[in-house]
mmCIF file with all atom_site columns, C-alpha atoms and ligand atoms in Angstrom:
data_model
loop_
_atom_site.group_PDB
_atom_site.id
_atom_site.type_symbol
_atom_site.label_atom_id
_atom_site.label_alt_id
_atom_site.label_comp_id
_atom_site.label_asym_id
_atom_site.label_entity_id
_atom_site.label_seq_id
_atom_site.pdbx_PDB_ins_code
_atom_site.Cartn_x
_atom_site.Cartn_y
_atom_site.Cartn_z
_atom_site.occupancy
_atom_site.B_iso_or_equiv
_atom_site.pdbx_formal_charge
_atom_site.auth_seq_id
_atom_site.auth_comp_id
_atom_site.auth_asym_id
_atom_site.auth_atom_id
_atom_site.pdbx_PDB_model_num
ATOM   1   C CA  . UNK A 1 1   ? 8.663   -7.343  20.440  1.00 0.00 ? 1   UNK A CA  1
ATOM   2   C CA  . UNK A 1 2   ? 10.402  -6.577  16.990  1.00 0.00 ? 2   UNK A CA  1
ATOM   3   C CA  . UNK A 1 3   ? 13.779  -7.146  17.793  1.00 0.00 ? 3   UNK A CA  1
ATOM   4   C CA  . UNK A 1 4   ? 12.810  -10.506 19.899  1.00 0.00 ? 4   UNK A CA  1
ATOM   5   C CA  . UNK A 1 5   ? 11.225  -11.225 15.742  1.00 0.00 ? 5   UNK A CA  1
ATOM   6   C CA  . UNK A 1 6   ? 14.749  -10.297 14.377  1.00 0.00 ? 6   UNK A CA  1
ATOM   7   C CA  . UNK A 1 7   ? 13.368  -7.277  12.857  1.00 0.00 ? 7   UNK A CA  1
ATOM   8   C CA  . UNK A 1 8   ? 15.249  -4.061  12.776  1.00 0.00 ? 8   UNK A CA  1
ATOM   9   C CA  . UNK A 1 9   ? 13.801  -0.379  13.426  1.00 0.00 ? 9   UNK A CA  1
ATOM   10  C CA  . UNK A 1 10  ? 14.520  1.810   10.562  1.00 0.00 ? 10  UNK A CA  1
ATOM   11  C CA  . UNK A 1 11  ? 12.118  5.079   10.170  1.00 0.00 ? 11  UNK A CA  1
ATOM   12  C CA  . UNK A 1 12  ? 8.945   6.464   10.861  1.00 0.00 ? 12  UNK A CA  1
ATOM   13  C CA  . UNK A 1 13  ? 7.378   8.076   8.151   1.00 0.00 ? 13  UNK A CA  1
ATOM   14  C CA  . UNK A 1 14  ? 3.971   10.439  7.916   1.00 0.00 ? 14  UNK A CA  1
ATOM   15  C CA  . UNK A 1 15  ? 1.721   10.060  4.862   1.00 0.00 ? 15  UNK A CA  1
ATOM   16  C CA  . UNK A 1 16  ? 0.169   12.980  3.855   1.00 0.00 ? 16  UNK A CA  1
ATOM   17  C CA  . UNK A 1 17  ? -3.300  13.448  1.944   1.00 0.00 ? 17  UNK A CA  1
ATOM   18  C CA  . UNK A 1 18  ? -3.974  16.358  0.233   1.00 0.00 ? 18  UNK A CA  1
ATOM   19  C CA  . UNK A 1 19  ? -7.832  15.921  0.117   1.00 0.00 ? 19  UNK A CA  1
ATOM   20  C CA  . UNK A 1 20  ? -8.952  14.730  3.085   1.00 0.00 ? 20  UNK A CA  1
ATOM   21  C CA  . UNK A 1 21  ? -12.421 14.670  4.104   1.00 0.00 ? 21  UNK A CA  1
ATOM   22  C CA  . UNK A 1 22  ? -13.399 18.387  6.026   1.00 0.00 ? 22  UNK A CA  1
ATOM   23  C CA  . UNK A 1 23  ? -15.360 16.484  8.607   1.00 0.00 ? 23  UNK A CA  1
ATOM   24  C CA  . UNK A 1 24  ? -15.860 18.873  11.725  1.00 0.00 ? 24  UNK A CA  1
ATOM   25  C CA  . UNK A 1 25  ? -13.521 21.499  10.139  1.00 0.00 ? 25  UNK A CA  1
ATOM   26  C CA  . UNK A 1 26  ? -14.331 24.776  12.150  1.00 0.00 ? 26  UNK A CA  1
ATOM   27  C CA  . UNK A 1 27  ? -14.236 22.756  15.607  1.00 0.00 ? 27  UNK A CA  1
ATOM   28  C CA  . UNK A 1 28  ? -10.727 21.154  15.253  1.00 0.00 ? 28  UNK A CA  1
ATOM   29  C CA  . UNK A 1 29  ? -7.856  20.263  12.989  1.00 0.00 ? 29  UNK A CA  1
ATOM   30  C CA  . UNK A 1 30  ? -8.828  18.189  9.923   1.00 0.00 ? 30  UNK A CA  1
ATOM   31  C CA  . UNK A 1 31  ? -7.411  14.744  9.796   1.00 0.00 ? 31  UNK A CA  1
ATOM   32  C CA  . UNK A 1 32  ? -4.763  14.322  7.289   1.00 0.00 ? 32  UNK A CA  1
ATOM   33  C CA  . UNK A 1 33  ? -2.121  12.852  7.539   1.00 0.00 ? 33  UNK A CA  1
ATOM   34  C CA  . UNK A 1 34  ? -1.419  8.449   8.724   1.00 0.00 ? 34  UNK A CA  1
ATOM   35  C CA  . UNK A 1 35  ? 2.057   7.480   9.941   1.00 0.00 ? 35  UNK A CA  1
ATOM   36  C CA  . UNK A 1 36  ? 4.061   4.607   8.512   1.00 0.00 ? 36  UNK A CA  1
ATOM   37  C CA  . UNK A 1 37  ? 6.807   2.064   10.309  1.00 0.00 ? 37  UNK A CA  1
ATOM   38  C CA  . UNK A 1 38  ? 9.406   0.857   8.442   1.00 0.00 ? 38  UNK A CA  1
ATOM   39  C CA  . UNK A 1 39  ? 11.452  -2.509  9.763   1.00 0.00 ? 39  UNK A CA  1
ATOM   40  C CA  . UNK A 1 40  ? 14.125  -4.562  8.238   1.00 0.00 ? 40  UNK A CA  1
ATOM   41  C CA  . UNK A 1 41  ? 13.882  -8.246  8.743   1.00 0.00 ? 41  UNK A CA  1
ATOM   42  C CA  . UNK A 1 42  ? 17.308  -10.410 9.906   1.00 0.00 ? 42  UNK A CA  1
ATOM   43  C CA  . UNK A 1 43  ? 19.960  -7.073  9.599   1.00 0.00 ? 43  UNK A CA  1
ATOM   44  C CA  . UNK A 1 44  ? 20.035  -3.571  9.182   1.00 0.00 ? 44  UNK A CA  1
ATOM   45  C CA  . UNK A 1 45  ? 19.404  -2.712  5.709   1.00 0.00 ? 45  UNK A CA  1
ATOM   46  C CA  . UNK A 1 46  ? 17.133  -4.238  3.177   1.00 0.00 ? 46  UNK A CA  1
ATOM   47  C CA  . UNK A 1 47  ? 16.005  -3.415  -1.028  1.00 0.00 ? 47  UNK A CA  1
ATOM   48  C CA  . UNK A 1 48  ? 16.386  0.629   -1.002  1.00 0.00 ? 48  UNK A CA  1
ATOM   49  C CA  . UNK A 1 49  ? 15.846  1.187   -4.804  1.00 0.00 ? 49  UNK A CA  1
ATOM   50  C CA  . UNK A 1 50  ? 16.663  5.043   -3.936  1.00 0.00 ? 50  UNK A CA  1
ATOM   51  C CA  . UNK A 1 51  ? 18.489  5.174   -7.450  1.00 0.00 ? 51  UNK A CA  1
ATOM   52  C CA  . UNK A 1 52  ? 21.215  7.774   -5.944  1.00 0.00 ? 52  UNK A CA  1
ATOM   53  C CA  . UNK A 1 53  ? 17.944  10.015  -5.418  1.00 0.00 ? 53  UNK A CA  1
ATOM   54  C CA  . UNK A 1 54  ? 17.093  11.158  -1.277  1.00 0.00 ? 54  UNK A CA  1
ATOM   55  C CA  . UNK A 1 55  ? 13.878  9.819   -0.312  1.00 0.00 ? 55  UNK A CA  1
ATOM   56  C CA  . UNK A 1 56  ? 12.573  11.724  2.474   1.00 0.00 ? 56  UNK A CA  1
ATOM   57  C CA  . UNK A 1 57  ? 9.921   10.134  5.442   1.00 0.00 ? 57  UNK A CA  1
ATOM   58  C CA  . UNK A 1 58  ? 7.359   12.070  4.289   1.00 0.00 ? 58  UNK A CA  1
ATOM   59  C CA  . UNK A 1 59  ? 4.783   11.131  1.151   1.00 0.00 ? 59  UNK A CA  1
ATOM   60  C CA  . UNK A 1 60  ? 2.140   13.465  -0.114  1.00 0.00 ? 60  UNK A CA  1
ATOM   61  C CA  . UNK A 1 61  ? -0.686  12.431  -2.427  1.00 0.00 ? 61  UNK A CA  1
ATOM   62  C CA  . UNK A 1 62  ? -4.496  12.775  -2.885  1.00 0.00 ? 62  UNK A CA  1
ATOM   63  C CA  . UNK A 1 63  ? -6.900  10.357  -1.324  1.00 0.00 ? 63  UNK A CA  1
ATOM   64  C CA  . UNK A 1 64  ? -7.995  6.888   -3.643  1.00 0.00 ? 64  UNK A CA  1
ATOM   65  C CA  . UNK A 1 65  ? -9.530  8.240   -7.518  1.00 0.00 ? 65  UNK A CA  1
ATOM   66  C CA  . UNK A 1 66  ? -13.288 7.262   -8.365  1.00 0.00 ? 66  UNK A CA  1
ATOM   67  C CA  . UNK A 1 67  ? -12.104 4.589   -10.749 1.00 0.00 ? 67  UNK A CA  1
ATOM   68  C CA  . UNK A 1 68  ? -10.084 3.006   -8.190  1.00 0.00 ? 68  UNK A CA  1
ATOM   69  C CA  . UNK A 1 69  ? -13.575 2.117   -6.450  1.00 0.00 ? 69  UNK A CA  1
ATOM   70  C CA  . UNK A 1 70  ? -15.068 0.330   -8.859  1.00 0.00 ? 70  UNK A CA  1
ATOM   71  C CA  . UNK A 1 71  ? -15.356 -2.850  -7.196  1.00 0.00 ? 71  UNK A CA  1
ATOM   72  C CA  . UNK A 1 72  ? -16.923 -1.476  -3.545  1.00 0.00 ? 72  UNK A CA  1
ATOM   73  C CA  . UNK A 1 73  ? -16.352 0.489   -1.458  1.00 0.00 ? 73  UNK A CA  1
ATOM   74  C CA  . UNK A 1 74  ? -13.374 -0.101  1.505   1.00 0.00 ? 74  UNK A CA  1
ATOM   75  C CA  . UNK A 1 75  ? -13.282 2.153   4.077   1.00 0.00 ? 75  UNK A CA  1
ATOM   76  C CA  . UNK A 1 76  ? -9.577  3.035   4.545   1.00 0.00 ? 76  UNK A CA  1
ATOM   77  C CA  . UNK A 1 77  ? -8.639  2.011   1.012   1.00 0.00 ? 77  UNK A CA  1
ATOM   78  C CA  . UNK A 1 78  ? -5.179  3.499   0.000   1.00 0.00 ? 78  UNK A CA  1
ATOM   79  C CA  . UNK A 1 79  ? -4.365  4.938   -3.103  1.00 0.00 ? 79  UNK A CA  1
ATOM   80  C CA  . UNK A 1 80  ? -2.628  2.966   -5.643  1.00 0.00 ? 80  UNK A CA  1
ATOM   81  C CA  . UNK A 1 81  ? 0.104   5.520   -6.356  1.00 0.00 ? 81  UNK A CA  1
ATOM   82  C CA  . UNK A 1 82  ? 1.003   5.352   -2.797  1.00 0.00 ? 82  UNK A CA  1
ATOM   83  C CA  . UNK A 1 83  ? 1.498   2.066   -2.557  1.00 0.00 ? 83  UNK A CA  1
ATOM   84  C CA  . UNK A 1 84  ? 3.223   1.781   -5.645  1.00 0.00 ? 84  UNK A CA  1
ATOM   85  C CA  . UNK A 1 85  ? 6.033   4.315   -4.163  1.00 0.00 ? 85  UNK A CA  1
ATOM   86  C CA  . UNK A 1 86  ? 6.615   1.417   -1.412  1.00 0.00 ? 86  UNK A CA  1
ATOM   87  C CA  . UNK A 1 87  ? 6.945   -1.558  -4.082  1.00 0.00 ? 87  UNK A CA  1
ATOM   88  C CA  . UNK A 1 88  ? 9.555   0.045   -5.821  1.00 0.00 ? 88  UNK A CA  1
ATOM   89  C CA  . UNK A 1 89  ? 11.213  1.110   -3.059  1.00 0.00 ? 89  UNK A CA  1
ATOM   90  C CA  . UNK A 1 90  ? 11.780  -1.658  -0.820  1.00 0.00 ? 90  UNK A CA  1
ATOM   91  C CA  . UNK A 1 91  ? 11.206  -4.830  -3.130  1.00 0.00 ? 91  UNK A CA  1
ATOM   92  C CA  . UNK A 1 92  ? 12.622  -6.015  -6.325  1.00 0.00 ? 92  UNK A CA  1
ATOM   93  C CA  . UNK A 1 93  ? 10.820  -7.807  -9.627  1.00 0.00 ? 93  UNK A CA  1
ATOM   94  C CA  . UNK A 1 94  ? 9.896   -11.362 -8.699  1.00 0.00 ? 94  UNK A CA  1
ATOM   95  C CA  . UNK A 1 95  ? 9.897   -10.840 -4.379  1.00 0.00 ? 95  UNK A CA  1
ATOM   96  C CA  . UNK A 1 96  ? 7.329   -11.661 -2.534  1.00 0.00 ? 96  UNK A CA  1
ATOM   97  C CA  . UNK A 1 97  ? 5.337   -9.331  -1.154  1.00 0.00 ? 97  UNK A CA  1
ATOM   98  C CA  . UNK A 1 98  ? 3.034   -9.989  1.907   1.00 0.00 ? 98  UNK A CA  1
ATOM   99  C CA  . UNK A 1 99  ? 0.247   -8.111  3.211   1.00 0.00 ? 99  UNK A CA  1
ATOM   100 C CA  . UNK A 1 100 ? -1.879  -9.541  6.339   1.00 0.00 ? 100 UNK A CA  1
ATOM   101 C CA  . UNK A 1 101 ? -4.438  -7.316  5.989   1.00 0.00 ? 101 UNK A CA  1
ATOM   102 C CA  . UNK A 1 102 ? -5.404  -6.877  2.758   1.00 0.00 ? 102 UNK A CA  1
ATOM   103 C CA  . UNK A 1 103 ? -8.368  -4.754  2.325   1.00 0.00 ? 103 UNK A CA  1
ATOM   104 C CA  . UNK A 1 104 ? -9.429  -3.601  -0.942  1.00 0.00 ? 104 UNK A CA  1
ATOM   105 C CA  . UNK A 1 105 ? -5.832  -5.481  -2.427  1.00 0.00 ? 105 UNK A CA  1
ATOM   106 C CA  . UNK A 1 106 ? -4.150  -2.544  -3.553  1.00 0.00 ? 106 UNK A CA  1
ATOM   107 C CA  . UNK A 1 107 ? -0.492  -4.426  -2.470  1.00 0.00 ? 107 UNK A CA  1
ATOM   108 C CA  . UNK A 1 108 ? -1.731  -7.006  -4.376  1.00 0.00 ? 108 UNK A CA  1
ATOM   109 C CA  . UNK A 1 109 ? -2.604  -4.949  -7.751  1.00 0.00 ? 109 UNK A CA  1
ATOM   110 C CA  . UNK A 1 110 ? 0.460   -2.609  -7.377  1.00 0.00 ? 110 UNK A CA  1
ATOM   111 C CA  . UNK A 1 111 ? 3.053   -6.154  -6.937  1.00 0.00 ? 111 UNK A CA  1
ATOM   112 C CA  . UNK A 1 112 ? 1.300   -7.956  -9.886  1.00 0.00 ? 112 UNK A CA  1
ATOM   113 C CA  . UNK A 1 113 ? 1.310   -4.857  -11.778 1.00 0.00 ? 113 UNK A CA  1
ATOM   114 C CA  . UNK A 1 114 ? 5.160   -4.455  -10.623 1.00 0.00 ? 114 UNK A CA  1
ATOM   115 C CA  . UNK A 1 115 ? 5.910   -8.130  -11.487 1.00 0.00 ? 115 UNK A CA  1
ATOM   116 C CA  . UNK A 1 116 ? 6.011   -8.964  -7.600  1.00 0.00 ? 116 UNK A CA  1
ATOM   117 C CA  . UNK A 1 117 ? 4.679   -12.195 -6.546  1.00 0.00 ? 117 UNK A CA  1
ATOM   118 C CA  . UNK A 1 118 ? 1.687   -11.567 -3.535  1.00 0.00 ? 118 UNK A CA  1
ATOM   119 C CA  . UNK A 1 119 ? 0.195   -13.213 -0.666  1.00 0.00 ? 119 UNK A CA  1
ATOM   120 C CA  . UNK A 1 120 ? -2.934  -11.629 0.819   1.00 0.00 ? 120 UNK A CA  1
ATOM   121 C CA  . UNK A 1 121 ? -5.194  -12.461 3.577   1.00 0.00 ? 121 UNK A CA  1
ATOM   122 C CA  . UNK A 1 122 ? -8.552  -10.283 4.746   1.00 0.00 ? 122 UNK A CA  1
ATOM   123 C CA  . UNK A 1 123 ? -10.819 -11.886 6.882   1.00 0.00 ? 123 UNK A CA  1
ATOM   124 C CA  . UNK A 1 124 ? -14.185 -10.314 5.930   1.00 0.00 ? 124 UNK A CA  1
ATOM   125 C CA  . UNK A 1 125 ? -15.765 -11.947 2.795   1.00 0.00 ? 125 UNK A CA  1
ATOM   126 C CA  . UNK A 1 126 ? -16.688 -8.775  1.067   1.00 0.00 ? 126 UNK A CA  1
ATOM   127 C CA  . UNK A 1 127 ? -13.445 -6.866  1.338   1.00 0.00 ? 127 UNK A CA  1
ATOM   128 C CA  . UNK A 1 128 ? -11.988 -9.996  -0.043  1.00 0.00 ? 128 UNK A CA  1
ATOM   129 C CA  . UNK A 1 129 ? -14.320 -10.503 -2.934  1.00 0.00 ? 129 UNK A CA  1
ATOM   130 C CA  . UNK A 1 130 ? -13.310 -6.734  -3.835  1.00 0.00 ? 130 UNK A CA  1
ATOM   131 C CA  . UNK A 1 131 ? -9.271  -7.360  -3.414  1.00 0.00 ? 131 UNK A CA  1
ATOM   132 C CA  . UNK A 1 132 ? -9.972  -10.530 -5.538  1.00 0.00 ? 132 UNK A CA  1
ATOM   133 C CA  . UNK A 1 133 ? -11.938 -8.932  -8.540  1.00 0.00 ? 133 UNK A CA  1
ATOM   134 C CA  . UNK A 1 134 ? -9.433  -5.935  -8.598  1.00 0.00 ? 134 UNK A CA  1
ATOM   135 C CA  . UNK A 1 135 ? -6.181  -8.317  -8.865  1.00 0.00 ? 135 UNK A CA  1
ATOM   136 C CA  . UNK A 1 136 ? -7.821  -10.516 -11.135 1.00 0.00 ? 136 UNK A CA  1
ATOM   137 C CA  . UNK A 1 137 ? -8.478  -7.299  -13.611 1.00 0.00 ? 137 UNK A CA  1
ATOM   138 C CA  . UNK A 1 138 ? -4.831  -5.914  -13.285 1.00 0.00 ? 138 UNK A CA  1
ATOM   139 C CA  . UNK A 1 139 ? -3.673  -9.852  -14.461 1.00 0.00 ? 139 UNK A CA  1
ATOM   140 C CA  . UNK A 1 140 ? -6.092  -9.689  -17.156 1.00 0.00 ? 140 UNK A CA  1
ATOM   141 C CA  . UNK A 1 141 ? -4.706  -6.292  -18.332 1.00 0.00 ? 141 UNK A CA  1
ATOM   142 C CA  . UNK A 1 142 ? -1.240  -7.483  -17.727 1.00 0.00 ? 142 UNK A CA  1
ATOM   143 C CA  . UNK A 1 143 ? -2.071  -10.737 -19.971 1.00 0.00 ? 143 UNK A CA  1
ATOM   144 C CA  . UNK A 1 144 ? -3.617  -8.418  -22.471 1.00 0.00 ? 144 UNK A CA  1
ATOM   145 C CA  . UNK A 1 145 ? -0.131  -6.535  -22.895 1.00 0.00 ? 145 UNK A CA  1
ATOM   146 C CA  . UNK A 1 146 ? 1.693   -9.485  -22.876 1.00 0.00 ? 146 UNK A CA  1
ATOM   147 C CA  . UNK A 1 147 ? -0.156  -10.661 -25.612 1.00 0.00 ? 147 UNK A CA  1
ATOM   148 C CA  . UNK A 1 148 ? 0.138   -7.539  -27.083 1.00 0.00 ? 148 UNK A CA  1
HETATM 149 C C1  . SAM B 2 .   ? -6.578  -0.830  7.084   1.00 0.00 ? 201 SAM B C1  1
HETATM 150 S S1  . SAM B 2 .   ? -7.458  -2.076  6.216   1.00 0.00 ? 201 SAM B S1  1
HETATM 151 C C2  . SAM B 2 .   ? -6.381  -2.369  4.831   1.00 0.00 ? 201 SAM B C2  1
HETATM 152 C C3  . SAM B 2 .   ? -6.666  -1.449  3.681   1.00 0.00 ? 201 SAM B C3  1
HETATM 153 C C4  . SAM B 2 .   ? -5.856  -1.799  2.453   1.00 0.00 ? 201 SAM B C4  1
HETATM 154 N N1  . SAM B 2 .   ? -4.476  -1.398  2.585   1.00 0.00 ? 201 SAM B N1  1
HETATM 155 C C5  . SAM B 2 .   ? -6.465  -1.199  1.199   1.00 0.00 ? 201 SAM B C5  1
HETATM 156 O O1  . SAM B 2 .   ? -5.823  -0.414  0.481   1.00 0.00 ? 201 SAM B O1  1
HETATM 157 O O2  . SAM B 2 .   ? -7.648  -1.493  0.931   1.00 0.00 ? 201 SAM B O2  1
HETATM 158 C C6  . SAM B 2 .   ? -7.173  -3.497  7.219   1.00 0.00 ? 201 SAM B C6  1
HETATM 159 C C7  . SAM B 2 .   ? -7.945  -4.755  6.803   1.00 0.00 ? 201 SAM B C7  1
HETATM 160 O O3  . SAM B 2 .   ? -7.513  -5.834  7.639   1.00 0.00 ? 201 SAM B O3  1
HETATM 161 C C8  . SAM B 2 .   ? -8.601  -6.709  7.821   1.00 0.00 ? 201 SAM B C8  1
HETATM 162 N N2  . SAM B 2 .   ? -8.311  -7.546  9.006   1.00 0.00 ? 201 SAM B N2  1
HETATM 163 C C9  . SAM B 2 .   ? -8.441  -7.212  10.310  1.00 0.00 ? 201 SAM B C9  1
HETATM 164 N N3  . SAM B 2 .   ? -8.060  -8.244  11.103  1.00 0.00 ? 201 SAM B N3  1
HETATM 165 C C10 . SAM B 2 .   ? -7.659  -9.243  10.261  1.00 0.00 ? 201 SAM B C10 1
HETATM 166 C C11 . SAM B 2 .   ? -7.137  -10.548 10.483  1.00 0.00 ? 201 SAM B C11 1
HETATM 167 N N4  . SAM B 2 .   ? -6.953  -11.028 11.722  1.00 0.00 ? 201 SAM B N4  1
HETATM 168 N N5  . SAM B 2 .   ? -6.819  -11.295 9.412   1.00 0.00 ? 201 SAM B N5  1
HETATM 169 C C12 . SAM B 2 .   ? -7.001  -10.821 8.153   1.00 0.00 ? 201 SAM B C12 1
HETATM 170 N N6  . SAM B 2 .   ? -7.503  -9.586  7.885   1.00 0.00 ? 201 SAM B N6  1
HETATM 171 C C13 . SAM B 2 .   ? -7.832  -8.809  8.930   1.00 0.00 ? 201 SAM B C13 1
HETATM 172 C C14 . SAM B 2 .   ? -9.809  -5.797  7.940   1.00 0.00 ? 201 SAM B C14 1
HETATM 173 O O4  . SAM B 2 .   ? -11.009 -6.466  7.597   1.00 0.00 ? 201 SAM B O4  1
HETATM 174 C C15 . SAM B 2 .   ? -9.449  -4.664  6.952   1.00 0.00 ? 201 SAM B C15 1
HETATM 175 O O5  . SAM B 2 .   ? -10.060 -4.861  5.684   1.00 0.00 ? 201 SAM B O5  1
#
């Protein structure tokens, strides 16, 4: 189905968290890690802002920070820093970045905050009255510096 889209398997990566919830801990493995698929759209490579460095598959980091829930709480909402890793990775200042499934709008914060345009969508009104309020405050801040 990707290739009939023009888009190009690259890697599969694993992300790993380093606090994960303990649920059921003494009757099986805990659950921490979520896998990620990266695809290159119309040819094989795409933005790798590696900087000469080797980036492996692999991404470890803790689970989101209290202040990153300040506007509700989203069920599977990523951590900032994680995202962020992504952005600069794979996009440069002024792309567009898209994300269909927005959430809590962490893309959305991490590209404004990286000087990426953004396009969101989320389908349930509260998890997009959350994404909204959270971009809105990083453009604020980002106003407040420019001003600055
Ligand atoms: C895994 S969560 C995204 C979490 C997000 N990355 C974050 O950090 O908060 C996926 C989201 O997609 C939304 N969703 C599911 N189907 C959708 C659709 N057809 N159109 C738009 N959003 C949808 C769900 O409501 C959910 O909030």
């Amino acid at each position: 189905m990707a290739s009939k889209h023009k888009f190009y398997y690259k890697t599969t990566g694993v992300w790993h968290k380093t606090n994960p919830m303990p649920r059921n801990m003494n009757l099986h493995f805990i659950n921490s890690t979520e896998g990620w698929i990266y695809f290159v759209n119309k040819g094989k490579t795409g933005t790798f802002n590696n900087k000469g460095k080797a980036i492996h598959d692999f991404i470890e980091t803790s689970v989101i920070r209290g202040n990153e829930k300040k506007y509700g709480i989203h069920p599977t909402q990523k951590p900032e820093v994680l995202f962020e890793h992504f952005v600069n990775l794979l996009s440069n200042e002024n792309d567009v970045i898209l994300d269909p499934f927005m959430g809590s709008g962490t893309a959305g914060i991490v590209s404004k905050r990286l000087n990426r345009n953004f396009v969101g969508c989320e389908i349930d009104k509260e998890y997009f009255k959350i994404a909204t309020n959270r971009i809105e405050e990083t453009l604020e801040q980002q106003i407040a510096i420019d001003l600055d």
